[in-house]
Steps between C-alpha positions, in 0.01 A plus 500: 500500500811285532832618367805352312809350667775719639739246353458267206374179657299214356353337811446176310878447482496391863419134561151413618459419864268202527322449827630826648506498881245709687757771579588552133410860415505699175530880507372704205601867487358772278822659376324828421365555851676790668616304800632209293860608451842337479544514877175316564582235241844453656350470848244243388769302319655432842182334630357346179694272260556661160277250321209599727529876445324643191483851355246594237411795281260373231199279457723255313734485800201443723376207291845337496550545874157359581578202278819440696326540837236243404756260348703505819200462730591790727258482793551869584559806282564857616413793274677832551399823332153588626143388452530523121793256497301250704202550271697434180684198632197330657293560187767328291523207745130424468509551125762225473301280739186513285351159403644516148831644610832320532475486879135401532443309820791658688437698815585868525780584745442688821586869454700741712498878448809714559440858608660663197226687313327836512190422703566146619142423591568128481818531704300675771234229484751220565708695755814496283817647647605852406840632398792299366539302822132410513498386138804277547364364827170400335685301233735340754207393718316352201805301390544372855135394522437752780212705355235476772189495284321546173166628376281420202390797292256525214594712199302715259494432128529823299557486125666161535730611784485381859531777755405580859328832425381724217288809466351777290462864596652703780716214632666470161563874502636483856756238398607713204516810723718316752749411228501863383565633852779248560666561163468880491508616862694225675811467289752529779592591853243536776210540257577164340460327834187696588327448165570130460257256655208606718613864504496501122146366488375760747680773305358376169146516639550849645704655218365334186193279532275716718584830323425335165158384611416833660499656153407202280202263490550217745200274451422316177192290429572130547318168476627180661349163414553180697648225283386141467741344752267536800311732730647831617437662839491851642739526797446698819761684710573184700573297187177300509263461202190716531176495304390254237757321281553643151435226244726429201427745220336755728615857544723558801504878468403784269579865557785754504832382647847639553651150530428133438774266624541145624758290683566164658736644765456807722796720406584739218844567643682643801228368731216678311209267592284590203307172505441404865281198413718351226600142571222446753294279267667231293438528128368856521640847433433810704338745256512859628313789340551866590257793496706748698602863477870579490486720811334219697772254395772742609334566836464129575816367335653346817183297567474400134868397507437275800189342344271648767297756304158390374298805397181473294699574187704177518323188371655161569413163344618141484494365144659237279456655158401857403471714189568872556391758242567873536344765278845628399860374526646500851858461631563126526764300685579131545696406810612860550639533146335765284307341214369802312134599492206261482124533507421129498669217690419152630645375829472144627657283767759267346421127529827430685612649829870548576694415814714779642780476755391696807773624732264583783436140589130427462393221265173589328 
């Protein structure tokens, strides 16, 4: 969720910029993100004009900032604060671009992602720079028109929000366990460095997630129905559809699961390639179902992390629209942010793709 300004600013007080040049860039920071501090704001203020730098801490702030961004026709907008910040801002952009909205007919800006959040799956996906220098350099290059490429990415629709990934089950618990490990075991010194990022995820799996599922039921009965948007497909280890297509309204899966998750990009965060086939087919999500034992996950974690583990207990699908129903409430997350417990959720591919600045160089 987006957060309120660090200072009292009404972005609409600044004059509109009609016909903004291609190097005009807006930067939106989540003021509640841990790495968004006074020093970062000061550093960015040296490379971004004050009227182009926004800080937010509420949904109201988000609406006002999006209104300003669309009024001024910014062609590029960076979000800084993690995958959840991107999710909230992009969702509001498309809400204001709806046919009956004030900005109907306008085009969404191209989005950049600063590596400032907890998991930074999106930042990994677009090869964003790390550390303070990398963040500043990304913005400077965008303003100079020197970003080498961009990529189009579909988004999921979940409860009216647009996001790159969401899930129910053990992945939701893993994300919660990672936050617990980081907050309770990595408060300072050497441990803080070791338990933040990939080390924190590995530690969460070993210290919290696996021990929990060794002594508690892991699998819960689940039914997944293909929606009406189009056919779904089972996916093999090479990423190719296998078997007969699954027609709209037909059952994709029924049986006990430890996890049902989907994404339109490969990464959960810190290079964790949870969805190796995401983004391979336009207009489709990678739906991944898990029937695995905790000890097996722990033994094969490096291969799972790299997206190279395809045991019989992992079931992969391409789909456009699915309805997931568990027999009891499961841990649920949207874009890496905990969203309570759910037993029933609908996921669909949003009708609009987004364009992301890609600092690696390839145009997709």
